[in-house]
Coordinates of C-alpha atoms in Angstrom, one line a residue:
Chain A
M1 CA 141.3 193.2 63.8
V2 CA 139.0 193.9 66.4
L3 CA 136.7 192.0 68.9
E4 CA 133.5 193.7 68.9
K5 CA 130.6 192.3 71.5
V6 CA 128.0 191.0 70.5
S7 CA 126.2 189.9 73.6
V8 CA 127.0 189.4 77.0
N9 CA 125.0 186.7 79.6
R10 CA 126.2 186.5 82.9
V11 CA 126.2 182.1 83.3
Y12 CA 126.3 180.0 86.5
D13 CA 129.8 182.0 88.1
G14 CA 131.1 183.6 85.0
V15 CA 130.0 185.2 82.4
L16 CA 129.3 184.1 78.6
T17 CA 130.4 186.7 76.4
K18 CA 129.6 185.9 72.3
Y19 CA 132.0 188.5 69.7
K20 CA 132.6 189.2 66.2
F21 CA 135.2 189.9 64.0
K22 CA 136.3 190.0 60.9
S23 CA 138.7 186.8 59.5
A24 CA 141.4 187.1 58.1
A25 CA 140.9 183.0 58.0
L26 CA 138.1 182.8 56.8
G27 CA 138.9 185.9 53.6
G28 CA 137.9 189.4 55.3
L29 CA 134.1 187.3 56.8
L30 CA 132.7 188.1 59.9
A31 CA 133.2 185.7 61.8
Q32 CA 131.2 184.3 65.7
F33 CA 132.2 182.6 68.9
N34 CA 131.2 182.2 71.9
L35 CA 133.6 182.7 74.8
F36 CA 132.9 181.6 78.5
I37 CA 135.4 182.6 81.3
P38 CA 134.6 181.7 84.9
V39 CA 134.6 184.1 88.0
N40 CA 138.3 182.7 89.2
A41 CA 139.4 184.2 86.3
S42 CA 142.0 187.3 86.6
L43 CA 144.6 188.7 84.5
T44 CA 146.7 187.9 87.4
H45 CA 144.6 184.5 87.7
K46 CA 144.3 183.3 84.0
V47 CA 142.6 180.4 83.3
P48 CA 143.0 177.3 80.8
V49 CA 141.2 177.2 78.2
L50 CA 139.3 174.6 76.4
I51 CA 138.1 174.6 73.1
Y52 CA 134.2 172.6 71.8
L53 CA 134.1 172.3 67.6
A54 CA 130.2 171.7 67.3
G55 CA 128.8 169.6 64.5
L56 CA 127.3 169.9 61.2
T57 CA 124.4 172.6 60.8
C58 CA 125.4 173.9 64.5
T59 CA 126.9 177.0 65.4
E60 CA 128.9 178.8 68.3
D61 CA 125.7 178.6 70.4
T62 CA 124.8 175.2 70.1
G63 CA 127.6 174.3 73.1
A64 CA 126.8 177.2 74.7
Q65 CA 123.3 176.7 74.6
K66 CA 122.4 172.8 75.2
G67 CA 126.0 171.6 75.8
S68 CA 125.8 170.7 79.8
F69 CA 129.6 172.2 79.4
I70 CA 129.4 175.0 81.7
S71 CA 128.3 174.4 84.9
P72 CA 131.4 171.8 85.1
A73 CA 133.4 174.3 83.7
A74 CA 132.6 176.9 85.6
K75 CA 133.3 174.7 88.8
E76 CA 136.9 174.0 87.5
G77 CA 137.4 177.2 86.8
I78 CA 137.8 176.5 82.9
A79 CA 136.9 178.8 80.3
L80 CA 135.3 177.5 77.3
L81 CA 135.8 178.8 73.8
F82 CA 133.0 177.8 71.2
P83 CA 133.6 178.2 67.5
D84 CA 131.2 178.3 64.6
T85 CA 130.9 175.6 62.4
S86 CA 132.0 177.5 59.3
P87 CA 132.6 180.3 57.4
R88 CA 129.2 182.5 56.8
G89 CA 128.0 183.9 53.7
A90 CA 131.1 183.2 51.6
G91 CA 129.0 183.4 48.8
V92 CA 130.6 180.0 47.0
E93 CA 128.2 178.6 44.4
G94 CA 126.1 175.2 45.8
E95 CA 127.3 175.9 49.8
D96 CA 124.1 176.5 51.2
K97 CA 122.4 173.1 49.0
D98 CA 123.5 170.9 51.2
W99 CA 123.2 170.3 55.0
D100 CA 126.4 168.2 54.9
F101 CA 128.5 170.9 52.9
G102 CA 129.2 173.8 52.9
T103 CA 127.6 176.6 55.6
G104 CA 127.6 174.9 59.0
A105 CA 130.2 171.9 57.9
G106 CA 133.7 173.6 57.4
F107 CA 134.8 170.4 58.5
Y108 CA 137.9 172.0 60.2
L109 CA 140.0 172.0 57.2
N110 CA 142.0 174.2 55.1
A111 CA 140.4 174.2 51.6
T112 CA 142.4 173.9 48.9
K113 CA 140.2 173.6 45.8
P114 CA 140.4 177.8 44.5
A115 CA 136.7 178.1 45.0
Y116 CA 136.5 177.3 48.7
A117 CA 140.6 178.5 49.4
T118 CA 140.1 182.3 50.1
H119 CA 136.6 181.5 53.1
Y120 CA 136.8 178.1 54.2
N121 CA 139.6 177.6 56.5
M122 CA 138.3 176.7 60.1
L123 CA 141.6 175.0 60.8
T124 CA 144.0 178.1 60.5
H125 CA 140.6 179.7 62.7
I126 CA 140.7 177.4 65.4
T127 CA 144.6 176.5 65.7
K128 CA 145.8 179.8 65.3
E129 CA 143.2 183.3 64.8
L130 CA 140.8 183.2 67.3
P131 CA 143.9 182.2 70.4
Q132 CA 145.9 185.2 68.5
I133 CA 143.1 187.9 68.5
I134 CA 141.6 187.2 72.1
A135 CA 145.4 187.3 73.6
S136 CA 146.4 189.6 71.6
N137 CA 143.0 192.6 72.1
E138 CA 143.3 195.4 75.2
L139 CA 140.0 193.6 76.6
G140 CA 141.9 192.0 78.8
I141 CA 141.0 188.3 78.6
P142 CA 142.8 186.3 81.1
I143 CA 143.1 182.8 78.8
D144 CA 146.8 181.1 79.7
W145 CA 147.2 180.2 76.4
T146 CA 150.2 177.3 77.3
R147 CA 146.6 175.2 78.6
Q148 CA 144.9 174.5 75.8
S149 CA 142.3 171.2 75.6
I150 CA 139.9 170.7 72.0
F151 CA 136.7 168.3 72.4
G152 CA 133.9 168.3 69.7
H153 CA 130.9 166.3 68.9
S154 CA 130.2 164.3 65.0
M155 CA 132.6 166.1 62.9
G156 CA 133.8 168.3 65.3
G157 CA 134.8 165.4 67.2
H158 CA 136.7 165.0 64.0
G159 CA 138.1 167.9 63.9
A160 CA 139.2 167.6 67.6
L161 CA 140.7 164.7 66.9
T162 CA 142.9 165.4 64.2
I163 CA 143.6 168.7 65.0
Y164 CA 145.2 167.4 68.1
L165 CA 147.0 164.4 66.6
A166 CA 148.2 167.2 64.1
S167 CA 149.5 168.7 66.2
L168 CA 150.9 166.1 68.5
L169 CA 153.4 164.7 65.0
G170 CA 153.9 168.8 63.6
L171 CA 152.3 168.1 60.5
G172 CA 150.7 170.8 58.7
D173 CA 151.7 174.7 59.1
N174 CA 149.2 175.7 61.4
T175 CA 149.4 174.3 64.2
Q176 CA 152.4 174.2 67.0
P177 CA 153.4 171.1 67.8
K178 CA 152.0 169.5 71.1
Q179 CA 149.6 173.3 71.5
Y180 CA 147.0 170.8 73.3
R181 CA 147.2 169.0 76.7
S182 CA 144.3 166.7 75.9
V183 CA 141.3 165.8 72.9
S184 CA 138.2 164.0 74.1
A185 CA 135.1 163.5 71.4
F186 CA 131.3 162.6 71.7
A187 CA 130.3 160.0 69.1
P188 CA 133.3 162.0 66.3
A189 CA 133.5 160.9 62.3
S190 CA 137.3 159.1 63.2
N191 CA 137.7 158.0 59.9
P192 CA 136.1 160.5 57.0
S193 CA 138.5 159.6 54.4
V194 CA 136.3 156.0 53.5
S195 CA 132.9 157.8 55.6
P196 CA 130.3 159.4 52.8
W197 CA 130.6 162.4 55.3
G198 CA 134.4 162.7 54.6
I199 CA 134.4 161.9 51.5
K200 CA 132.0 164.0 50.4
A201 CA 133.9 166.9 52.0
F202 CA 137.5 166.3 51.0
N203 CA 136.8 165.7 47.2
G204 CA 134.5 169.3 47.3
Y205 CA 137.4 170.9 49.7
L206 CA 140.5 169.5 49.1
Q207 CA 142.3 169.9 45.7
G208 CA 143.9 166.4 45.9
G209 CA 140.1 164.7 47.6
V210 CA 140.3 162.4 49.1
E211 CA 144.0 161.3 49.2
E212 CA 144.6 164.2 50.2
G213 CA 142.0 164.5 53.4
K214 CA 143.6 161.1 54.4
A215 CA 146.8 162.4 55.3
R216 CA 146.1 165.4 56.8
Y217 CA 142.9 165.2 58.2
D218 CA 141.6 161.3 59.2
A219 CA 142.1 160.9 63.2
T220 CA 142.5 156.8 62.6
E221 CA 145.0 157.3 59.8
L222 CA 146.9 160.1 61.7
V223 CA 146.4 157.6 65.2
A224 CA 148.7 154.7 63.2
K225 CA 151.6 157.6 62.3
C226 CA 152.1 158.0 66.2
K227 CA 154.4 156.0 68.3
S228 CA 152.9 155.0 71.4
K229 CA 156.0 155.4 73.2
E230 CA 157.2 158.6 72.0
N231 CA 153.9 160.5 71.4
P232 CA 152.4 160.0 75.4
V233 CA 148.3 161.1 74.3
H234 CA 145.0 161.9 76.9
V235 CA 142.3 160.8 74.4
L236 CA 138.7 160.1 75.8
V237 CA 135.7 158.9 73.4
D238 CA 132.2 158.5 73.6
Y239 CA 130.0 157.3 71.7
G240 CA 125.8 155.9 71.8
S241 CA 125.1 151.8 70.8
E242 CA 121.9 153.8 68.6
D243 CA 123.0 156.6 67.2
R244 CA 122.1 156.3 63.9
F245 CA 124.8 158.2 61.9
L246 CA 127.1 154.6 64.2
K247 CA 125.0 152.8 62.4
D248 CA 125.5 154.2 58.6
G249 CA 128.8 154.3 58.6
Q250 CA 129.4 157.7 59.4
L251 CA 131.6 157.7 62.4
L252 CA 133.1 154.6 62.6
P253 CA 135.1 154.3 66.4
E254 CA 136.1 150.5 66.1
N255 CA 138.5 151.7 62.9
F256 CA 140.2 154.1 65.5
L257 CA 140.4 152.4 68.2
R258 CA 142.0 149.3 66.4
K259 CA 144.4 151.9 65.3
A260 CA 145.4 152.9 68.5
R261 CA 145.3 149.5 70.0
G262 CA 148.1 149.1 67.1
V263 CA 150.0 151.3 67.6
G264 CA 150.7 150.8 71.2
Y265 CA 147.9 153.1 73.3
D266 CA 146.4 151.0 75.6
E267 CA 143.4 152.2 77.9
V268 CA 144.7 154.9 79.7
Q269 CA 146.0 157.1 77.0
V270 CA 143.2 156.2 74.0
R271 CA 139.8 155.8 75.8
V272 CA 136.4 155.1 73.6
R273 CA 133.8 153.6 75.6
K274 CA 130.3 152.4 73.7
Q275 CA 127.2 154.5 75.9
E276 CA 124.2 151.5 76.1
G277 CA 121.1 153.0 74.6
Y278 CA 122.2 156.6 73.8
D279 CA 122.4 158.5 70.6
H280 CA 123.5 161.4 68.2
S281 CA 121.8 163.7 70.0
Y282 CA 123.0 166.5 73.0
Y283 CA 121.0 164.6 75.2
F284 CA 124.0 162.0 74.8
I285 CA 126.2 164.9 75.1
S286 CA 124.8 166.5 78.0
T287 CA 125.1 163.4 79.9
F288 CA 128.6 162.9 79.6
A289 CA 129.6 167.0 79.5
A290 CA 130.6 167.1 83.0
D291 CA 132.8 163.6 82.9
H292 CA 134.9 165.4 79.8
I293 CA 134.8 168.2 81.4
H294 CA 136.3 166.8 84.2
F295 CA 138.6 164.7 81.9
H296 CA 140.1 168.1 80.4
A297 CA 140.5 169.4 84.0
N298 CA 143.0 166.5 85.0
F299 CA 145.7 167.9 82.3
L300 CA 144.6 171.8 82.0
K301 CA 145.4 171.7 85.4
A302 CA 148.4 169.9 86.0
Chain B
M1 CA 92.8 159.7 71.9
V2 CA 96.5 157.8 71.9
L3 CA 99.7 158.6 72.6
E4 CA 101.6 157.9 69.7
K5 CA 106.1 158.3 69.9
V6 CA 107.6 160.8 67.9
S7 CA 111.1 160.2 69.3
V8 CA 113.2 158.3 72.4
N9 CA 116.6 159.2 73.8
R10 CA 118.1 158.0 76.2
V11 CA 119.3 161.1 78.9
Y12 CA 121.2 161.4 82.1
D13 CA 119.8 158.1 83.9
G14 CA 116.6 157.5 82.4
V15 CA 114.8 158.2 79.2
L16 CA 113.1 161.0 77.4
T17 CA 110.2 160.8 75.2
K18 CA 108.2 162.9 72.5
Y19 CA 104.6 161.9 72.2
K20 CA 102.0 163.6 69.8
F21 CA 98.9 163.2 70.5
K22 CA 94.9 164.6 69.1
S23 CA 94.2 166.8 71.5
A24 CA 90.0 167.3 72.5
A25 CA 91.8 170.3 74.8
L26 CA 92.9 172.5 71.4
G27 CA 90.2 171.4 68.7
G28 CA 91.7 168.6 67.6
L29 CA 95.0 169.3 66.6
L30 CA 98.2 167.5 66.8
A31 CA 99.8 168.1 70.2
Q32 CA 103.5 167.1 71.0
F33 CA 105.6 166.8 74.8
N34 CA 108.2 165.8 76.2
L35 CA 108.1 163.7 79.1
F36 CA 111.3 162.3 81.3
I37 CA 111.1 159.3 83.2
P38 CA 114.0 158.6 85.8
V39 CA 115.4 155.6 85.6
N40 CA 113.9 154.6 89.0
A41 CA 110.9 154.2 88.1
S42 CA 108.3 151.5 87.6
L43 CA 105.1 150.6 87.9
T44 CA 105.3 149.6 91.6
H45 CA 107.2 152.6 92.3
K46 CA 105.9 155.4 89.9
V47 CA 107.1 158.7 90.5
P48 CA 106.0 162.7 91.1
V49 CA 106.0 164.7 88.1
L50 CA 107.4 168.4 87.9
I51 CA 105.6 170.4 84.9
Y52 CA 107.6 172.6 83.2
L53 CA 106.0 175.8 81.0
A54 CA 108.2 178.1 78.0
G55 CA 107.8 181.3 78.2
L56 CA 107.0 183.2 74.1
T57 CA 107.6 181.7 70.9
C58 CA 109.3 178.2 73.1
T59 CA 107.8 174.8 72.5
E60 CA 108.1 171.9 74.7
D61 CA 111.6 171.2 73.3
T62 CA 112.9 174.0 75.4
G63 CA 113.1 173.3 78.3
A64 CA 114.6 169.5 77.7
Q65 CA 117.1 170.8 75.1
K66 CA 118.3 174.5 76.9
G67 CA 116.8 174.3 80.8
S68 CA 119.3 172.3 82.4
F69 CA 116.6 170.3 84.2
I70 CA 116.8 166.7 83.4
S71 CA 120.3 165.7 85.7
P72 CA 118.8 167.3 89.0
A73 CA 115.4 165.5 88.3
A74 CA 117.1 162.6 87.1
K75 CA 119.1 162.6 90.5
E76 CA 116.3 163.2 92.3
G77 CA 113.9 160.8 90.8
I78 CA 111.6 163.0 89.5
A79 CA 109.8 163.0 86.4
L80 CA 109.6 166.3 84.1
L81 CA 106.5 166.8 81.5
F82 CA 107.2 169.5 79.0
P83 CA 103.9 170.6 77.0
D84 CA 104.3 172.9 74.1
T85 CA 103.1 176.8 74.3
S86 CA 100.8 177.4 72.3
P87 CA 98.4 175.1 69.5
R88 CA 99.7 174.9 66.7
G89 CA 98.0 175.7 62.8
A90 CA 95.0 176.3 64.5
G91 CA 94.1 179.2 61.1
V92 CA 93.1 181.4 62.6
E93 CA 93.6 184.6 60.9
G94 CA 96.1 186.3 62.4
E95 CA 97.2 183.9 64.9
D96 CA 100.8 184.4 63.2
K97 CA 101.1 187.8 62.7
D98 CA 103.4 188.7 66.0
W99 CA 106.1 186.4 68.1
D100 CA 104.2 187.3 71.7
F101 CA 100.7 186.7 70.6
G102 CA 99.3 184.4 68.9
T103 CA 101.0 180.6 68.1
G104 CA 104.0 180.1 70.1
A105 CA 101.8 182.8 72.8
G106 CA 99.3 181.2 73.9
F107 CA 99.4 182.7 78.1
Y108 CA 97.9 179.4 79.8
L109 CA 94.3 180.2 79.3
N110 CA 91.0 179.1 78.0
A111 CA 90.0 181.7 75.7
T112 CA 86.3 182.9 75.4
K113 CA 86.4 185.2 72.2
P114 CA 85.0 182.7 69.2
A115 CA 88.0 182.7 67.0
Y116 CA 90.5 181.7 69.2
A117 CA 88.0 179.1 71.8
T118 CA 88.1 176.2 69.8
H119 CA 91.8 175.5 70.2
Y120 CA 93.3 177.9 72.3
N121 CA 92.3 176.1 75.6
M122 CA 96.0 175.3 77.1
L123 CA 95.2 176.2 80.9
T124 CA 92.7 172.5 80.0
H125 CA 95.7 171.0 77.5
I126 CA 98.0 171.6 81.0
T127 CA 95.5 170.7 84.0
K128 CA 93.6 168.3 82.4
E129 CA 93.9 166.9 79.3
L130 CA 98.1 165.8 79.8
P131 CA 98.1 163.9 83.0
Q132 CA 94.4 161.9 82.1
I133 CA 95.7 160.5 79.0
I134 CA 99.4 159.9 79.9
A135 CA 97.2 158.5 83.6
S136 CA 95.1 156.7 81.2
N137 CA 97.0 154.7 78.4
E138 CA 97.8 151.8 78.1
L139 CA 102.0 152.6 77.9
G140 CA 102.0 152.7 81.7
I141 CA 104.1 154.9 82.7
P142 CA 104.7 155.3 85.9
I143 CA 104.0 158.7 87.2
D144 CA 102.1 159.1 90.9
W145 CA 99.6 162.2 90.0
T146 CA 98.6 163.3 93.4
R147 CA 102.5 164.2 93.6
Q148 CA 102.2 167.3 91.0
S149 CA 104.3 170.3 91.0
I150 CA 104.9 173.3 88.2
F151 CA 107.0 175.5 87.2
G152 CA 107.4 177.9 83.9
H153 CA 110.2 180.9 82.2
S154 CA 108.3 183.8 81.7
M155 CA 105.1 183.6 79.9
G156 CA 105.4 179.9 81.0
G157 CA 105.8 181.8 85.0
H158 CA 103.2 183.4 84.5
G159 CA 100.7 179.7 83.4
A160 CA 102.8 178.0 86.7
L161 CA 102.0 181.0 89.4
T162 CA 98.2 181.4 88.4
I163 CA 97.7 177.4 87.4
Y164 CA 99.2 177.1 90.7
L165 CA 97.3 180.0 92.5
A166 CA 93.8 179.2 90.9
S167 CA 94.0 175.8 91.5
L168 CA 94.9 176.4 95.5
L169 CA 91.5 179.0 95.5
G170 CA 90.0 176.5 93.8
L171 CA 89.0 179.0 90.6
G172 CA 87.7 177.6 87.5
D173 CA 86.3 174.6 86.3
N174 CA 89.6 173.3 85.3
T175 CA 91.6 173.1 88.0
Q176 CA 90.8 170.1 91.2
P177 CA 92.0 172.2 94.3
K178 CA 95.6 171.9 95.2
Q179 CA 96.4 170.2 92.3
Y180 CA 100.2 171.5 92.7
R181 CA 102.3 171.0 95.9
S182 CA 105.0 173.4 95.0
V183 CA 104.8 176.4 92.2
S184 CA 108.3 178.3 91.1
A185 CA 108.8 181.3 88.0
F186 CA 111.7 182.3 86.5
A187 CA 111.2 186.1 85.5
P188 CA 107.5 185.3 85.4
A189 CA 105.4 188.3 83.7
S190 CA 104.2 188.5 87.3
N191 CA 100.9 190.7 87.1
P192 CA 100.0 190.9 82.7
S193 CA 96.4 193.0 83.8
V194 CA 98.9 195.8 83.3
S195 CA 101.9 194.6 81.0
P196 CA 102.0 195.1 77.2
W197 CA 102.3 191.2 76.7
G198 CA 99.5 190.5 79.5
I199 CA 97.1 192.9 78.5
K200 CA 97.4 192.7 74.1
A201 CA 96.8 188.5 75.4
F202 CA 93.8 189.0 77.3
N203 CA 92.1 191.7 74.5
G204 CA 93.3 189.3 72.2
Y205 CA 91.4 185.6 73.8
L206 CA 88.7 187.0 76.3
Q207 CA 86.3 188.1 75.4
G208 CA 85.7 190.0 78.8
G209 CA 89.7 191.7 78.2
V210 CA 92.0 192.9 80.6
E211 CA 89.0 192.4 83.2
E212 CA 88.4 188.7 82.5
G213 CA 91.8 188.0 82.7
K214 CA 92.8 190.2 85.5
A215 CA 90.1 188.1 87.4
R216 CA 91.6 185.0 86.6
Y217 CA 94.8 184.6 84.7
D218 CA 96.3 187.3 87.3
A219 CA 99.3 186.1 89.6
T220 CA 99.7 189.4 91.1
E221 CA 95.5 189.1 91.7
L222 CA 95.3 185.6 92.4
V223 CA 97.3 186.5 95.9
A224 CA 96.0 189.1 96.8
K225 CA 93.1 186.6 97.4
C226 CA 94.8 184.3 99.1
K227 CA 94.5 183.9 103.1
S228 CA 98.5 183.3 104.6
K229 CA 96.3 180.9 107.2
E230 CA 94.1 179.6 105.0
N231 CA 96.0 178.8 102.1
P232 CA 99.4 178.0 102.7
V233 CA 102.3 178.0 99.6
H234 CA 105.6 176.8 98.4
V235 CA 106.4 179.9 95.9
L236 CA 109.9 180.5 94.4
V237 CA 110.6 183.5 92.2
D238 CA 114.4 183.8 90.4
Y239 CA 114.9 186.9 87.9
G240 CA 117.6 188.7 87.1
S241 CA 118.4 192.4 87.4
E242 CA 119.8 192.2 83.4
D243 CA 116.6 191.4 82.3
R244 CA 115.6 193.6 79.7
F245 CA 111.9 192.4 80.1
L246 CA 111.8 193.2 83.8
K247 CA 112.9 196.8 82.6
D248 CA 110.2 197.1 79.9
G249 CA 108.0 196.6 82.7
Q250 CA 106.7 193.1 81.6
L251 CA 107.0 191.0 84.4
L252 CA 106.7 193.6 87.4
P253 CA 107.4 191.0 90.0
E254 CA 107.5 193.7 92.8
N255 CA 103.6 193.8 92.4
F256 CA 103.7 190.0 93.0
L257 CA 105.3 190.4 95.9
R258 CA 104.5 193.2 98.0
K259 CA 100.5 192.0 97.3
A260 CA 101.8 188.1 98.8
R261 CA 103.5 189.8 101.4
G262 CA 100.5 192.3 101.6
V263 CA 98.1 189.4 102.7
G264 CA 101.1 187.6 104.9
Y265 CA 103.5 185.2 103.1
D266 CA 106.4 185.0 104.6
E267 CA 109.5 184.1 103.2
V268 CA 109.7 180.9 103.4
Q269 CA 106.0 180.4 102.1
V270 CA 107.2 183.2 98.9
R271 CA 110.6 183.8 98.4
V272 CA 111.2 186.0 95.1
R273 CA 115.1 187.0 94.7
K274 CA 116.5 189.2 93.0
Q275 CA 120.0 188.1 91.0
E276 CA 122.9 190.3 90.1
G277 CA 123.7 190.9 86.9
Y278 CA 121.3 188.1 85.1
D279 CA 119.3 188.7 81.7
H280 CA 115.9 186.9 80.4
S281 CA 117.9 183.5 78.7
Y282 CA 118.4 180.4 79.3
Y283 CA 121.9 181.3 80.5
F284 CA 120.3 182.9 83.3
I285 CA 117.3 179.5 83.7
S286 CA 120.2 177.3 83.4
T287 CA 122.3 178.3 86.5
F288 CA 119.6 178.3 89.2
A289 CA 118.1 174.9 87.5
A290 CA 119.4 172.6 90.3
D291 CA 118.2 174.7 92.6
H292 CA 114.8 174.7 91.3
I293 CA 114.7 171.1 90.9
H294 CA 115.6 170.6 94.7
F295 CA 113.2 173.2 95.6
H296 CA 110.3 171.2 94.5
A297 CA 111.8 167.8 95.6
N298 CA 111.3 168.6 99.3
F299 CA 107.7 168.9 98.4
L300 CA 107.4 166.2 95.7
K301 CA 108.7 163.6 98.0
A302 CA 107.7 164.8 101.2

């Protein structure tokens, strides 16, 4: 696997580079990602990395262009990795039919249904493949992979929370235990096994359907398996009171919060904030972007 | 003319509202714009307004979503007005053929060629129609229109500079003298009567072609008509050394700077900065966004 540069943009005190490569996890398709490296990074001063998972219909550009993450990350000296949200051009019948399933909607899981299992493996792509290829290539990208955190929006908030919690719990083959120091999410799909987006995704990608998704890819179910004494966590969630997907029952952050409190996590370990008047858009995200970067900086720079 | 709300987004400490209305200046077509009002604004505390003109192919959303202007404007207590870049759906033959002419490419002028003169009047739209309709409608939008400034990117930088200078010089029917307190631009098309984009636009929109454009819509020509003693100005221009349109001769900020120095403007009055390593993208713009907002705040809040 060889990384190829697609574009390079100087931005704030650093450089954003878009790369492409032939992704084994995604069945040999070309995958693209954006990577921001702050100016203070060098091979003798590697920097921590924060991974941003975008939501439905988005790409590797959405968070980079609209998130307002780069300015605070540049100030904190943190690298930002922006992966895509699904494989592109897998050619599975029906993958381009709906905006909430298939292309642009990989749900950060590894598909087990035969039609999708070759290409729709965003979990492995995010947790193993991207760190490995970025670390191993000869470009000398100065990231300290022992210091990773993860965050995301909506479907990407679901991805960030489930990847963080599964890694913490040592579940599955695809994440190292405790691979991430902290997690945050904007308007995450927090309990997908009982929400329309999640049920559709689990039934579409997984042979075991909703039951398989519930066991492995549902943040509310995963946090309920944690023990607050044995599994210290650093979780920040923001959602807006005027979010239409909140009102439609797609997000259900209150379910996540109730389970978290139920297993003993307090407000320091699991902080879930309802932001009055904000909606689901990147206007909401950008408003709290610096807050999230500073939250992660506490742990990434510890 | 009645303003209708298309959407409302809470963002930072304020609200961004998208409006639409039937635009007389644009020949009765529906026009949309975004308006950010900071939280400190009220009918007893009206705030100044900064108008952002976007570049080729952009819309009223581009600057709002990608510019990183809202956070510093919210802190400074300045309203931001984001107009569209052209009429939409005029139905003129050929208007959708090229990305650099017609739809998305109104060049902030009033067309005089008959085919375009009914609809392509972005100059009047920006300088008169939008201030009038926003000030006069019954929504009670708390803007102090005696305190306006203007800025823009690329084609919009051309628009901002020419609108500012023409107003200062009392040229044309469409701007009040000294309507704007300050102007700034990112990578402006600074001498369009000798650049490919500008020549195409002037020949396409204006009966008098390039000669008409040169007299009325060319920042380099307009600044040469100023007298530094009689016409004090506040101008800030940033452009990137790696801007491909700079290399292609579309921008020519050096011509503008030379003429400005030739008529006696010093670095305080006309500041043109070459930013090493930056390109034409919103990554470049967002890097210097807060700088430009603070520049305008000096004059808008004086």
